[in-house]
Structure formats: structure tokens, C-alpha cells
PDB file of C-alpha atoms in Angstrom:
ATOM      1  CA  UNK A   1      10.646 -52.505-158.250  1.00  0.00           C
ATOM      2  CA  UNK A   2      13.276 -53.115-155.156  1.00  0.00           C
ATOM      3  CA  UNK A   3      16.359 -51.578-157.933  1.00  0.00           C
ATOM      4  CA  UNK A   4      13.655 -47.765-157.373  1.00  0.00           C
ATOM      5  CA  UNK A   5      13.909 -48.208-153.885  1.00  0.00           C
ATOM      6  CA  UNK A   6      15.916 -45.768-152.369  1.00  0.00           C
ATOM      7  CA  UNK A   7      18.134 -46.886-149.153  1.00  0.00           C
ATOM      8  CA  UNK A   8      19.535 -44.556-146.484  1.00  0.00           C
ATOM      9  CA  UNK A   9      21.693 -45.022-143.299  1.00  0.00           C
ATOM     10  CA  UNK A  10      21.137 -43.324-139.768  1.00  0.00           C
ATOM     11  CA  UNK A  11      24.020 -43.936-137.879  1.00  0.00           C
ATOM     12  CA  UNK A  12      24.495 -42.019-134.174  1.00  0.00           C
ATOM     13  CA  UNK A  13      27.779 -40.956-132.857  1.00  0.00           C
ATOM     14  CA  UNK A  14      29.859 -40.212-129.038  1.00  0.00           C
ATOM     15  CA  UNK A  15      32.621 -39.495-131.660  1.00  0.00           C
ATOM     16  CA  UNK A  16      34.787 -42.054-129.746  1.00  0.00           C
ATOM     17  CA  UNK A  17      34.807 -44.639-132.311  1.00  0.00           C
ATOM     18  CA  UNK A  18      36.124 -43.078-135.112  1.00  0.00           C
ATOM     19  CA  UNK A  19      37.898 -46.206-136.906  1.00  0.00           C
ATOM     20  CA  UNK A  20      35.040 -48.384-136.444  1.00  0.00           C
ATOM     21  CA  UNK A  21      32.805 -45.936-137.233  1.00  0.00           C
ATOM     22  CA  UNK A  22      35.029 -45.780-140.503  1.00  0.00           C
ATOM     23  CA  UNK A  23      34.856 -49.322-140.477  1.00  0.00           C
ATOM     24  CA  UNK A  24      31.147 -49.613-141.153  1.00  0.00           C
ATOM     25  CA  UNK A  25      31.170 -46.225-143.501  1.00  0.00           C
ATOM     26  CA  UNK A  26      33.263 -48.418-145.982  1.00  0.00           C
ATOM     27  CA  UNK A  27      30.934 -51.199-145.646  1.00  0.00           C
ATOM     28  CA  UNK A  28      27.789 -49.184-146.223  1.00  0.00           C
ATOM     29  CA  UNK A  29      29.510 -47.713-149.114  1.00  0.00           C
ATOM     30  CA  UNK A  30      30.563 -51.120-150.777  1.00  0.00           C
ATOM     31  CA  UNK A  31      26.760 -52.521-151.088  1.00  0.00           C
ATOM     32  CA  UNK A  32      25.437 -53.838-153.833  1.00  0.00           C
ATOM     33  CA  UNK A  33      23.315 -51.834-155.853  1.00  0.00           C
ATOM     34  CA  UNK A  34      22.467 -48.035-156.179  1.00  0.00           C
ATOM     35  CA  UNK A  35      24.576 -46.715-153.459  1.00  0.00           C
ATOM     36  CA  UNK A  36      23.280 -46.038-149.705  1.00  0.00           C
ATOM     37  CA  UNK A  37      22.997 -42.687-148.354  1.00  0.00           C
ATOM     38  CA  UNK A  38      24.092 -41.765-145.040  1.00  0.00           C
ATOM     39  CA  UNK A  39      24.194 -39.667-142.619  1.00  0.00           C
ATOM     40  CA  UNK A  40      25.962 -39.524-139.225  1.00  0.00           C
ATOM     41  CA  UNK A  41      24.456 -37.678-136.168  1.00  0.00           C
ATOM     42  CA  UNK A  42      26.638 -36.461-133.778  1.00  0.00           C
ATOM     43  CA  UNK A  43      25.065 -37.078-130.162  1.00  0.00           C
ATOM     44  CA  UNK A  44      26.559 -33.902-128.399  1.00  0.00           C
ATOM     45  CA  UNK A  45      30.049 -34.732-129.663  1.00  0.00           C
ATOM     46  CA  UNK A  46      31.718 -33.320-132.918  1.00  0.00           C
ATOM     47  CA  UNK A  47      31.941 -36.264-135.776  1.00  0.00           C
ATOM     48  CA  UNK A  48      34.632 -37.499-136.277  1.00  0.00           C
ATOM     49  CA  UNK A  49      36.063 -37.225-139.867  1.00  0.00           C
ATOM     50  CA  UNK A  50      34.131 -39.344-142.444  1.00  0.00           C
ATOM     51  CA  UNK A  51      34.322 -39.958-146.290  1.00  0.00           C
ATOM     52  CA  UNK A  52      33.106 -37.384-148.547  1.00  0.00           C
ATOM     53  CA  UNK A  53      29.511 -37.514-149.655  1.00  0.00           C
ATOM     54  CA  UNK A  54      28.478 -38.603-145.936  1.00  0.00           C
ATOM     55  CA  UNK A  55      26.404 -36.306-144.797  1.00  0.00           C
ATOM     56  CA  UNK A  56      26.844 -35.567-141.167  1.00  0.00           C
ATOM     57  CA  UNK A  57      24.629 -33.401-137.967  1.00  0.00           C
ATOM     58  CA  UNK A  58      26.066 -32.552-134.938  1.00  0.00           C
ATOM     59  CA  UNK A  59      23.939 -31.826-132.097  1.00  0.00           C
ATOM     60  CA  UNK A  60      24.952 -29.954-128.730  1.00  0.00           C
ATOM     61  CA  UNK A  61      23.513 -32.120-126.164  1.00  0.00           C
ATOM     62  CA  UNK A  62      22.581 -35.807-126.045  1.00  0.00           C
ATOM     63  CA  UNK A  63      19.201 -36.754-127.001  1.00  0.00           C
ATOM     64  CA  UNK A  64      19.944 -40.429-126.635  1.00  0.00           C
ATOM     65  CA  UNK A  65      19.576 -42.985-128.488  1.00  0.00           C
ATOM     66  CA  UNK A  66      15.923 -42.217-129.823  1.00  0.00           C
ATOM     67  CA  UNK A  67      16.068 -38.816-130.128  1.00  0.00           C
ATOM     68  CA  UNK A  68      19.932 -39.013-131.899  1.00  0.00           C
ATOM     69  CA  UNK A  69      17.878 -41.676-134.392  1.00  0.00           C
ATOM     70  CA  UNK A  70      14.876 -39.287-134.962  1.00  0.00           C
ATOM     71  CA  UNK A  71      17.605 -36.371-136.041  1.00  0.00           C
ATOM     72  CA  UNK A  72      18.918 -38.612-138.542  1.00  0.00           C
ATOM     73  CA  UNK A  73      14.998 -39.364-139.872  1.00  0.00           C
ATOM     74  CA  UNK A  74      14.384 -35.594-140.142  1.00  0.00           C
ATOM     75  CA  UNK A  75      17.858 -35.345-142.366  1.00  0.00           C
ATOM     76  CA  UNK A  76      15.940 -37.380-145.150  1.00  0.00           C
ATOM     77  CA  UNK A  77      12.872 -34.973-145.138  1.00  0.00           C
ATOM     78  CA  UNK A  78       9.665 -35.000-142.282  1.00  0.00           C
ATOM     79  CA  UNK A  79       9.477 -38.696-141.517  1.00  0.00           C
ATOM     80  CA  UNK A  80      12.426 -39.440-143.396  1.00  0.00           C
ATOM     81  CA  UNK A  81      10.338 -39.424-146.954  1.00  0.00           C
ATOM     82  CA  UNK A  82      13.087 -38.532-149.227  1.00  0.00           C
ATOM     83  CA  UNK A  83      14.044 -42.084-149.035  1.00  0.00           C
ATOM     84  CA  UNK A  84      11.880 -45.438-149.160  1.00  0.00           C
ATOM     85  CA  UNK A  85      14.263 -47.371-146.435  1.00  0.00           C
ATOM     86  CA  UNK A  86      16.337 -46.232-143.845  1.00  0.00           C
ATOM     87  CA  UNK A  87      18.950 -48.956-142.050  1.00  0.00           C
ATOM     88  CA  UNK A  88      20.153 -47.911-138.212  1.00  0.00           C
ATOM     89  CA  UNK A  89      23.582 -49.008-137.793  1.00  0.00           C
ATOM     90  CA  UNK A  90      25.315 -49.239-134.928  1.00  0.00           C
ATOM     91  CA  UNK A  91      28.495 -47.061-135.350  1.00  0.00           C
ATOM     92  CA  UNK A  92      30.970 -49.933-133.467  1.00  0.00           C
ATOM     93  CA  UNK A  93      28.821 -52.772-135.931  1.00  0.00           C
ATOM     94  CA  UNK A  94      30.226 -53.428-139.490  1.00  0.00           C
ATOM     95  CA  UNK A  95      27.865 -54.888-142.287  1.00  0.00           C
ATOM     96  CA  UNK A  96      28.825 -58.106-142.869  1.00  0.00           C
ATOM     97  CA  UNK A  97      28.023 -58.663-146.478  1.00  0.00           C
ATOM     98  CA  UNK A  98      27.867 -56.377-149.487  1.00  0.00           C
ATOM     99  CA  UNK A  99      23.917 -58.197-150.493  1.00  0.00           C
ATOM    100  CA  UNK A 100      22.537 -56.572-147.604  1.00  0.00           C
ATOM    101  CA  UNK A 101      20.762 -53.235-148.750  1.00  0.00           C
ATOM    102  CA  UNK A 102      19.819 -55.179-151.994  1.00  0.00           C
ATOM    103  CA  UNK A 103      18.484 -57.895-149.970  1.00  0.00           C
ATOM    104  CA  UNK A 104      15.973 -55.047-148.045  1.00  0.00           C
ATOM    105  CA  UNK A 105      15.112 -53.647-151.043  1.00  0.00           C
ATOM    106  CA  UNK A 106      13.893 -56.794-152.284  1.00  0.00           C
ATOM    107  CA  UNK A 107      12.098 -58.036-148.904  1.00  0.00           C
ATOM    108  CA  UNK A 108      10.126 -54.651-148.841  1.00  0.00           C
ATOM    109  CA  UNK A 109       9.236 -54.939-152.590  1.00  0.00           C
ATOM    110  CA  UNK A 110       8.238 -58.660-152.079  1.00  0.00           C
ATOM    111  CA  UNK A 111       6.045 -57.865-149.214  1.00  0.00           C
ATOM    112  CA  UNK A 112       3.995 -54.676-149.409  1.00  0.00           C
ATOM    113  CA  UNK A 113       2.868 -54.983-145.350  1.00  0.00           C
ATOM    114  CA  UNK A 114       6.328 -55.943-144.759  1.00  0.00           C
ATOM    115  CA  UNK A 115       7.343 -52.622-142.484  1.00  0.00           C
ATOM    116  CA  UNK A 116      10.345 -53.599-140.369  1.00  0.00           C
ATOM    117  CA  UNK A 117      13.545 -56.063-140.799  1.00  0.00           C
ATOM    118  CA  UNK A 118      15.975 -57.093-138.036  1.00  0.00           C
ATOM    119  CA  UNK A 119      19.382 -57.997-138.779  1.00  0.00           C
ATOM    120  CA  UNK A 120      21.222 -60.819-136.987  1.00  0.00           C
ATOM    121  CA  UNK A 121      23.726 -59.853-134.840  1.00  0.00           C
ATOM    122  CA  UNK A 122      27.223 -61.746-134.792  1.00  0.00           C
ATOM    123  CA  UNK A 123      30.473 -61.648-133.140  1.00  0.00           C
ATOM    124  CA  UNK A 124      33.042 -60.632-135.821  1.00  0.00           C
ATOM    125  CA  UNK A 125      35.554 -62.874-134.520  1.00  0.00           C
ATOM    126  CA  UNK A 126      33.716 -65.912-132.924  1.00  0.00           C
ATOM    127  CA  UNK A 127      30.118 -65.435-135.267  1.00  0.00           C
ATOM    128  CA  UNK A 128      28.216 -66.215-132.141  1.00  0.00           C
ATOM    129  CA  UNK A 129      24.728 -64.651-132.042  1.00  0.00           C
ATOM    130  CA  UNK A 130      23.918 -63.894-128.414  1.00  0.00           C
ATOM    131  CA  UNK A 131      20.657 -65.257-127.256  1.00  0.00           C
ATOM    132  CA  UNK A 132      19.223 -61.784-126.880  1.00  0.00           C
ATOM    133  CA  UNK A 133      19.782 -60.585-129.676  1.00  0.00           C
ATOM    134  CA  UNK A 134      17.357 -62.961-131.398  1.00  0.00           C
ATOM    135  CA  UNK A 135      14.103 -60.611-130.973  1.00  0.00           C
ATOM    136  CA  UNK A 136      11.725 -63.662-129.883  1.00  0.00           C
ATOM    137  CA  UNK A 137      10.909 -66.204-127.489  1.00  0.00           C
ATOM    138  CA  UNK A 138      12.477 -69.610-128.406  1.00  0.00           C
ATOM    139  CA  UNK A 139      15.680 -67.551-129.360  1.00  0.00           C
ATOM    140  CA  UNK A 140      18.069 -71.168-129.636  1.00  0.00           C
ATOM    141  CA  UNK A 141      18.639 -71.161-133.446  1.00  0.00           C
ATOM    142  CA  UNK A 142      19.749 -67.858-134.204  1.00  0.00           C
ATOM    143  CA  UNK A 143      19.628 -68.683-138.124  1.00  0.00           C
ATOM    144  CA  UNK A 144      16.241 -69.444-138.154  1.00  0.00           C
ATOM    145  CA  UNK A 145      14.527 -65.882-139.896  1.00  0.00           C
ATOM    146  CA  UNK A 146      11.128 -65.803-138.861  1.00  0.00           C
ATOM    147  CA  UNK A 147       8.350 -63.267-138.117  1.00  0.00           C
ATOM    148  CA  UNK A 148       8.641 -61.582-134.828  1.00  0.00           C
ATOM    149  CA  UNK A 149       7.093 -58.880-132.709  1.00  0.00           C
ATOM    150  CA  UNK A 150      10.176 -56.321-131.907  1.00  0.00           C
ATOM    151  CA  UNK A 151      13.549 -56.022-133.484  1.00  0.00           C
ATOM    152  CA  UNK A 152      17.189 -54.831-132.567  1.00  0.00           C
ATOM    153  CA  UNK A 153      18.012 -50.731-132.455  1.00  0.00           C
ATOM    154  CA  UNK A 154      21.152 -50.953-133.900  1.00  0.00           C
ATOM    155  CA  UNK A 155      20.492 -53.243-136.568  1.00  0.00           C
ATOM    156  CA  UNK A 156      17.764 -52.971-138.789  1.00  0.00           C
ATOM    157  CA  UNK A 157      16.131 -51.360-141.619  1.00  0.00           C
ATOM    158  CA  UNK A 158      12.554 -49.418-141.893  1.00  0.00           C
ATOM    159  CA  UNK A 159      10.319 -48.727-144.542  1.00  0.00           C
ATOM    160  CA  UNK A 160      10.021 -44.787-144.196  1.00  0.00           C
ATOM    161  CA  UNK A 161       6.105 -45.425-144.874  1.00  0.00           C
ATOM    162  CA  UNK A 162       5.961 -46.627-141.210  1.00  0.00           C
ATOM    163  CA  UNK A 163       6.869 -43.644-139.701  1.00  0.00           C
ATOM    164  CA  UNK A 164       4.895 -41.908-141.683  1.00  0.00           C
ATOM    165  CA  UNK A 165       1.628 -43.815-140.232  1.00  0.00           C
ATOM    166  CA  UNK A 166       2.794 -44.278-136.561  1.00  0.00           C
ATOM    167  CA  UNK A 167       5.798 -41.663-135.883  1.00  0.00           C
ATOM    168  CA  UNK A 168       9.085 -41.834-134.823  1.00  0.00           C
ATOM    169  CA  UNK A 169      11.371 -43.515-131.965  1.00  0.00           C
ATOM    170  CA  UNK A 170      10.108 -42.147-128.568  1.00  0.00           C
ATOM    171  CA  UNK A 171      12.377 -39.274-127.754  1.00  0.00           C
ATOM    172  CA  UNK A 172      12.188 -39.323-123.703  1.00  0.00           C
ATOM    173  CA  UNK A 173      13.520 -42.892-123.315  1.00  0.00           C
ATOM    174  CA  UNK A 174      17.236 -41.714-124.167  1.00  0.00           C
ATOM    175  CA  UNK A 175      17.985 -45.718-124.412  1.00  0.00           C
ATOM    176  CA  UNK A 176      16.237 -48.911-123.637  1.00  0.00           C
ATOM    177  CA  UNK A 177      12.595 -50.489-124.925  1.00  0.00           C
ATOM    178  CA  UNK A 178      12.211 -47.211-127.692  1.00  0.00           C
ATOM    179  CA  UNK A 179      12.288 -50.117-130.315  1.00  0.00           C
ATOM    180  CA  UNK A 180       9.547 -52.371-128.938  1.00  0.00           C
ATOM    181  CA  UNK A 181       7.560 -49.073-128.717  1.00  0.00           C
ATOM    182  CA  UNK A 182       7.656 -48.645-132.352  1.00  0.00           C
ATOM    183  CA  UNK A 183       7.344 -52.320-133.042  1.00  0.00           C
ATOM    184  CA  UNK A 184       4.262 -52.189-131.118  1.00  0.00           C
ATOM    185  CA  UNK A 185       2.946 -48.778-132.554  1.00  0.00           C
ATOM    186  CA  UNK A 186       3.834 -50.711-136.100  1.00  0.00           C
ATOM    187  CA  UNK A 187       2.260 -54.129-136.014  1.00  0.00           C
ATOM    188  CA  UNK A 188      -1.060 -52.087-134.351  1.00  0.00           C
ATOM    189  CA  UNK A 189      -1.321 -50.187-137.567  1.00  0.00           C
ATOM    190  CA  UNK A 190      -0.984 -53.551-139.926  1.00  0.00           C
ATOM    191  CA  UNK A 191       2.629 -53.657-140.857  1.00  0.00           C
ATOM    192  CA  UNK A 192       4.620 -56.837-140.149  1.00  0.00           C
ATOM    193  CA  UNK A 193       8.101 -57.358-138.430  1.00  0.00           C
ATOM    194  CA  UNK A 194      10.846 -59.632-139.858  1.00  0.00           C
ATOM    195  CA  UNK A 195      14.028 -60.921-138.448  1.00  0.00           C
ATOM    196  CA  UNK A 196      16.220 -61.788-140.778  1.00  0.00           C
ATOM    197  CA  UNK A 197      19.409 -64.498-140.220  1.00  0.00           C
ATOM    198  CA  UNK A 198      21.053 -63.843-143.574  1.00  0.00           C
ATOM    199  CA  UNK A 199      21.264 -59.735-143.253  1.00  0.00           C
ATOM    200  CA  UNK A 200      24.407 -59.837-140.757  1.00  0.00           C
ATOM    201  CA  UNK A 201      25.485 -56.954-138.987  1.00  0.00           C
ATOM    202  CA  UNK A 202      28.934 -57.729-137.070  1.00  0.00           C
ATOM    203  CA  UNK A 203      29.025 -56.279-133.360  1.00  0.00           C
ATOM    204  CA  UNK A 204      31.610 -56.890-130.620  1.00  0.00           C
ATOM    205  CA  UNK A 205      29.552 -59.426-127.552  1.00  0.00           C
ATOM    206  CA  UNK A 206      28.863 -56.915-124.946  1.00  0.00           C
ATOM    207  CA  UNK A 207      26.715 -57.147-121.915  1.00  0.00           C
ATOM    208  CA  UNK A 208      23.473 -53.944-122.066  1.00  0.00           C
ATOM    209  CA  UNK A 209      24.363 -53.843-118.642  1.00  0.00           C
ATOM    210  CA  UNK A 210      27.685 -52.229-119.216  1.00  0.00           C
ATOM    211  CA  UNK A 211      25.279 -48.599-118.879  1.00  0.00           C
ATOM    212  CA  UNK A 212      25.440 -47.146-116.095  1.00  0.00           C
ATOM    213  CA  UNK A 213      22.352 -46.101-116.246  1.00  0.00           C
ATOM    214  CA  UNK A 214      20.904 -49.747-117.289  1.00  0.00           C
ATOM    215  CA  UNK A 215      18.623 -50.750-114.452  1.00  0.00           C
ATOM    216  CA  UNK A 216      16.880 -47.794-113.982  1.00  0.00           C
ATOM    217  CA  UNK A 217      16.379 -46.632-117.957  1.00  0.00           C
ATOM    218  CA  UNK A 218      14.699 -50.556-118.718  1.00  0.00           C
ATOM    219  CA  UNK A 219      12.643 -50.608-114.971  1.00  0.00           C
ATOM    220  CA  UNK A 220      11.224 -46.895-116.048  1.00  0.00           C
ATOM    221  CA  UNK A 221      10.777 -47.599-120.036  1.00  0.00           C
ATOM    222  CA  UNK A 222       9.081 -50.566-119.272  1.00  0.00           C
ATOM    223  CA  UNK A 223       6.386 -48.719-117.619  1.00  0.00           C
ATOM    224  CA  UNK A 224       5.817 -46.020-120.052  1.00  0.00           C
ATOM    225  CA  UNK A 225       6.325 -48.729-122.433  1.00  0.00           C
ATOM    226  CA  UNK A 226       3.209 -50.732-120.760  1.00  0.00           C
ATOM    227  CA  UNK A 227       0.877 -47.004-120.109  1.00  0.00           C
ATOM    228  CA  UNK A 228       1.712 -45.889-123.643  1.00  0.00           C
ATOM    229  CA  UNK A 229       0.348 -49.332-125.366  1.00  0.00           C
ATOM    230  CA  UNK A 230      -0.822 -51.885-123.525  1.00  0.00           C
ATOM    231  CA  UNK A 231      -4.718 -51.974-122.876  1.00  0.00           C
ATOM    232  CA  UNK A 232      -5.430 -50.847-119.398  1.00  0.00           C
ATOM    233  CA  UNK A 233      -6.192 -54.746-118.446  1.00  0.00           C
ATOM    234  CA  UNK A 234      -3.011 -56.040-119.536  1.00  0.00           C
ATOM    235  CA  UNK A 235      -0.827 -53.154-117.707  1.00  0.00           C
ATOM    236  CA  UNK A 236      -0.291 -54.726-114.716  1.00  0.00           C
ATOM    237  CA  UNK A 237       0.177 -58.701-115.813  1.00  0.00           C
ATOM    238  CA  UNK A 238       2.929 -57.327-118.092  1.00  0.00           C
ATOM    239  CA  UNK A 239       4.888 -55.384-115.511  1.00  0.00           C
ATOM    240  CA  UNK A 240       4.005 -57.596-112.724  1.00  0.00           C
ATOM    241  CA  UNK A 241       5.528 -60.737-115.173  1.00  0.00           C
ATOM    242  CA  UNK A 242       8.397 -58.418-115.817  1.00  0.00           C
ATOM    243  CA  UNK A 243       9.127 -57.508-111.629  1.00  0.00           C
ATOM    244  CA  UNK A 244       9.094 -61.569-111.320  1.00  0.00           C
ATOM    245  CA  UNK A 245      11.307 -62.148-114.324  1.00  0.00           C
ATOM    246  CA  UNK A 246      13.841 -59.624-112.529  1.00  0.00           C
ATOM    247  CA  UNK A 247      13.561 -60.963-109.622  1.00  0.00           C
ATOM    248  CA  UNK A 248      14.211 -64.711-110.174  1.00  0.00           C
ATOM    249  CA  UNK A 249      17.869 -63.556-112.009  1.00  0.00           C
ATOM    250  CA  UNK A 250      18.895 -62.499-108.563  1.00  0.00           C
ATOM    251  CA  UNK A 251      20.266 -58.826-109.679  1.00  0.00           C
ATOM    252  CA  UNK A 252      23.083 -57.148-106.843  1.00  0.00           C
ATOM    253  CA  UNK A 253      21.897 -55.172-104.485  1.00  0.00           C
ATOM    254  CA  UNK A 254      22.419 -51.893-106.224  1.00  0.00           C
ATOM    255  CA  UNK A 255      20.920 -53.057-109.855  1.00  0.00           C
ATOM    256  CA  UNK A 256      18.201 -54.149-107.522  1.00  0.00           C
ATOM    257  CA  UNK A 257      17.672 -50.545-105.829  1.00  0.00           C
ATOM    258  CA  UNK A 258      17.724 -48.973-109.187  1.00  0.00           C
ATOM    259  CA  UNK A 259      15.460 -50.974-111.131  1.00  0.00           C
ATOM    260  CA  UNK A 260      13.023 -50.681-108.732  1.00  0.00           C
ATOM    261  CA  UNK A 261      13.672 -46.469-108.144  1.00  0.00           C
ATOM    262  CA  UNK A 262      13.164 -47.103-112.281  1.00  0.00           C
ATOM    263  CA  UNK A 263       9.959 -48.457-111.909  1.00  0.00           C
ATOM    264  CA  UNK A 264       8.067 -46.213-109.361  1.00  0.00           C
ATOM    265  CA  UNK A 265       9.891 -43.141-111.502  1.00  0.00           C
ATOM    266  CA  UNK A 266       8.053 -44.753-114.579  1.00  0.00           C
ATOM    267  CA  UNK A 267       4.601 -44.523-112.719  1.00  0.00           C
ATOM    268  CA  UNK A 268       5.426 -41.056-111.244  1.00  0.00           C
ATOM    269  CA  UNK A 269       6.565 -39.236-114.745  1.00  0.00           C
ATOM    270  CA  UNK A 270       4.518 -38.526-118.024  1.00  0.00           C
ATOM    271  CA  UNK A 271       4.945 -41.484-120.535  1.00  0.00           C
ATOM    272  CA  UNK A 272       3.756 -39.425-123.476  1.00  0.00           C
ATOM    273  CA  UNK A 273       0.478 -40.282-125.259  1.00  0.00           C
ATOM    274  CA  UNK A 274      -1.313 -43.248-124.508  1.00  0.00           C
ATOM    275  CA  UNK A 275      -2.880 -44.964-127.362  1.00  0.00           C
ATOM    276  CA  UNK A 276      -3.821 -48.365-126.364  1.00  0.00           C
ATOM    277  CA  UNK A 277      -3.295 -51.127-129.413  1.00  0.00           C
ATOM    278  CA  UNK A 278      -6.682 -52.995-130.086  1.00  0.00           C
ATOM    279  CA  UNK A 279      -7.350 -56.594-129.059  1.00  0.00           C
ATOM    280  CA  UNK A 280      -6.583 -57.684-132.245  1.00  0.00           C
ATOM    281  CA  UNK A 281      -3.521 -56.828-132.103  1.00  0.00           C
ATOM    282  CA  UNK A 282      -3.024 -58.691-128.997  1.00  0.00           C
ATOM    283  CA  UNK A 283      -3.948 -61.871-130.486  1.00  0.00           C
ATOM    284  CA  UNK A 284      -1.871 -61.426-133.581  1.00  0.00           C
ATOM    285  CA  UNK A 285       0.973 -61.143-131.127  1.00  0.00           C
ATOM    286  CA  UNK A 286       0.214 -63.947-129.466  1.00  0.00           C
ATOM    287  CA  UNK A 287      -0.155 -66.058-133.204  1.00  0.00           C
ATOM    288  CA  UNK A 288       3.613 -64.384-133.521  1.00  0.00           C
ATOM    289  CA  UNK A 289       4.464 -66.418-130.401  1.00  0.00           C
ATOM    290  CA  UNK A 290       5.299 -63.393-127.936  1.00  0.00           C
ATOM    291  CA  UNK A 291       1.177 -61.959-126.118  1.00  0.00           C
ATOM    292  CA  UNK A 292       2.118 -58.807-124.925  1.00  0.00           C
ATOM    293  CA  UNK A 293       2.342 -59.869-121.058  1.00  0.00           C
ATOM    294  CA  UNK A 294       6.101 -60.991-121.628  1.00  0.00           C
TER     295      UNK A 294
END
């Protein structure tokens, strides 16, 4: 069954990368198996030259990060159905290993609820794993694969049934929190989220707050995040958690003055439609180790 399962590649573009975006091309290209199809969206830039048989789109303006994503969907057919799995690749990451589509295609064929996987992240020249990038809680073994409630943008693969059932990335967050939105969306309508240790997508350490426009995109996601899917009782534990959390790491001045113009432009702005996961959901994330108030 996981040898029928077709595998594609969405990988977004500045076109400013264009040998590591090369870089990774070659290592989608040298997977195991029946090969990957890709295609590269351009994110209001031209793309840069690629191999032949890569299918490129450029776009005149930048939608971000979810909207550049949800392009690349739409390439494959309406909710990306011309392919079973999709992997989003980071165009400065490089797959690690050549098992890694075959491995998805045999996770998803194990596992019929199984909906989303999330890669490990590693330094390719020290092979640390930074602590965020483990997408739970108690985050201190980053080889430890386990079940988990979000995953990691720019390394992971999704069966195309999922967006089918619950839609695509949210287009107006342009960058930060559009994955937990999905995740979210996802585990409400039954399917499962797994992070993987042994799928290894190699990405230079960076800090997220290297965007200028950091502070204010995560304060403001978080609270469409929290209107769009949190039940109305748990809206304001999460984000008050969340204004303590920021608080105790002592942020400058300026992050401080933007996170918090972030979060009253969050509560002043449309979040899109609300639709409020059940309680059972909330429990299940809680059995997954992360209740939806953190």
C-alpha cells in the first residue's frame, strides 16, 4: 500500500537562496522510492533556476508563509488531491536521508488516522536539535518520536485527506502559529499528529526572532489563534498564560511594545471563522501532554 502512495513537495521561495534551495531539490530528488514531485512557489520573487521536471509558480506579491504554502496545495489539484502526501520543506533545509519519503509513505499506510508527521530538525554541521523545535512540552530528548499536538512549518509531511476535511493553512497570518491552527483544526476532526526523530530535515540554528516583524505577528496570531479554536471558556486562560509566559523572559523594551500592539491588534481585527473544537478534544490534548491553555 505505502509503494501507491503518491508524495509531493511544496517548497516557498524569496528567490535569495538559490544554492540551497538547489541543495534540497537534489535531495528531494534522490529519495527512495517512486520519485517526489515538486513544486516551488515563488513568494513575490521570480524562482530562481531549478532542475527540469520541477514544477514552479511565481506569484506577484507575498502571501506569506501560509498563503505561499496554500499556492503550492492548489498546484496538486483543490486541496492538493492529485497526490496522497505533500512534504513542506524549508527552501534553506536539506533532507537528511534518502528513506525519508518512503518512511511517510509507510507511517501513513500503517496508520489510517495518522494525518500529520513532523520532522526533526538538526543543525547540519553540529546535529543539535534546538529545544523548540521539538513540538511538545518536555522537549529534552529530541530523539524521542512521540505523539504530539502541533508540528514544525517547514518540516513536515501531510496526508492531502486532511485538508480535504479541515482546509488549508490560514492565509491572513503571513507567518507565525498558522501550523498549530491546522494542528488544532486536525486533531478536532480525529486525525493524529506525529513527530518523528528519524525523518531529519537539516536547517541552519537560527533564532524566529531574527523577523522583524516577530513580536507583533506571534502576540496577534495568538489571539486569532485562541478566537478561531479555543472554546469561549478557555480564551482567556490561554492568552492570559501566554502574556505571563512573555513576560517572565524579560523581552527589550521594543519586542515588549510590539507584542503587546500585536495583541490588542489581534482582538481589534477579524480572525476568520470561529469554530470552537469540542471538549473532547480538549481532553485528548491534554492525554497528548500539551491542554490547550499552554
Amino acid at each position: 500500500m505505502s509503494a501507491r502512495m503518491k508524495v509531493g513537495a511544496v517548497i516557498i521561495t524569496m528567490g535569495n537562496r538559490p544554492d540551497e534551495l538547489r541543495a534540497l531539490l537534489d535531495s528531494v530528488a534522490k529519495q527512495d522510492g517512486d520519485p517526489v514531485e515538486v513544486v516551488v512557489v515563488g513568494n513575490g520573487s521570480p524562482v530562481p533556476e531549478v532542475p527540469e521536471g520541477v514544477r514552479t509558480v511565481e506569484l506577484p506579491e507575498n502571501l506569506g508563509i501560509p498563503g505561499g504554502r496554500n499556492v503550492g496545495i492548489e498546484a496538486f489539484g483543490p486541496g492538493g488531491r492529485d497526490v496522497d502526501v505533500l512534504l513542506f520543506l524549508d527552501d534553506d533545509g536539506l533532507l537528511a536521508h534518502h528513506d525519508t519519503a518512503e518512511l511517510c509513505r509507510e507511517a501513513f499506510a500503517a496508520d489510517p488516522r495518522l494525518g500529520i508527521i513532523s520532522f526533526r530538525i538538526a543543525d547540519p554541521e553540529t546535529g543539535v536539535t534546538q529545544r523548540r523545535h521539538v513540538p511538545r512540552l518536555r522537549a529534552s530528548d529530541p530523539m524521542r518520536s512521540s505523539r504530539v499536538t502541533t508540528f514544525l512549518g517547514g518540516a513536515n509531511a501531510v496526508r492531502t485527506r486532511v485538508f480535504a476535511e479541515v482546509g488549508g493553512l490560514p492565509d491572513a497570518f503571513f507567518y507565525a502559529h498558522e501550523e498549530t491552527d491546522l494542528a488544532w483544526r486536525a486533531l478536532d476532526a480525529g486525525w493524529m499528529i506525529d513527530y518523528r526523530s528519524d525523518m531529519v530535515l537539516y536547517h541552519p540554528t537560527t533564532a524566529p526572532s531574527r523577523h522583524a516583524v516577530y513580536h507583533r505577528m506571534v502576540a496577534r496570531n495568538r489571539v486569532w489563534l485562541a478566537r478561531r479554536n479555543l472554546p469561549a471558556l478557555l480564551v482567556p486562560v490561554y492568552l492570559g498564560v501566554w502574556m505571563l509566559l512573555t513576560l517572565l523572559r524579560r523581552p527589550s523594551r521594543p519586542a515588549l511594545k510590539a507584542w503587546f500592539g500585536g495583541f490588542r491588534e489581534g482582538w481589534a481585527t477579524p480572525c476568520g471563522p470561529r469554530r470552537p473544537m469540542r471538549w473532547r478534544t480538549v481532553w485528548r490534548l491534554t492525554r497528548l501532554g500539551r491542554p490547550p491553555v499552554i
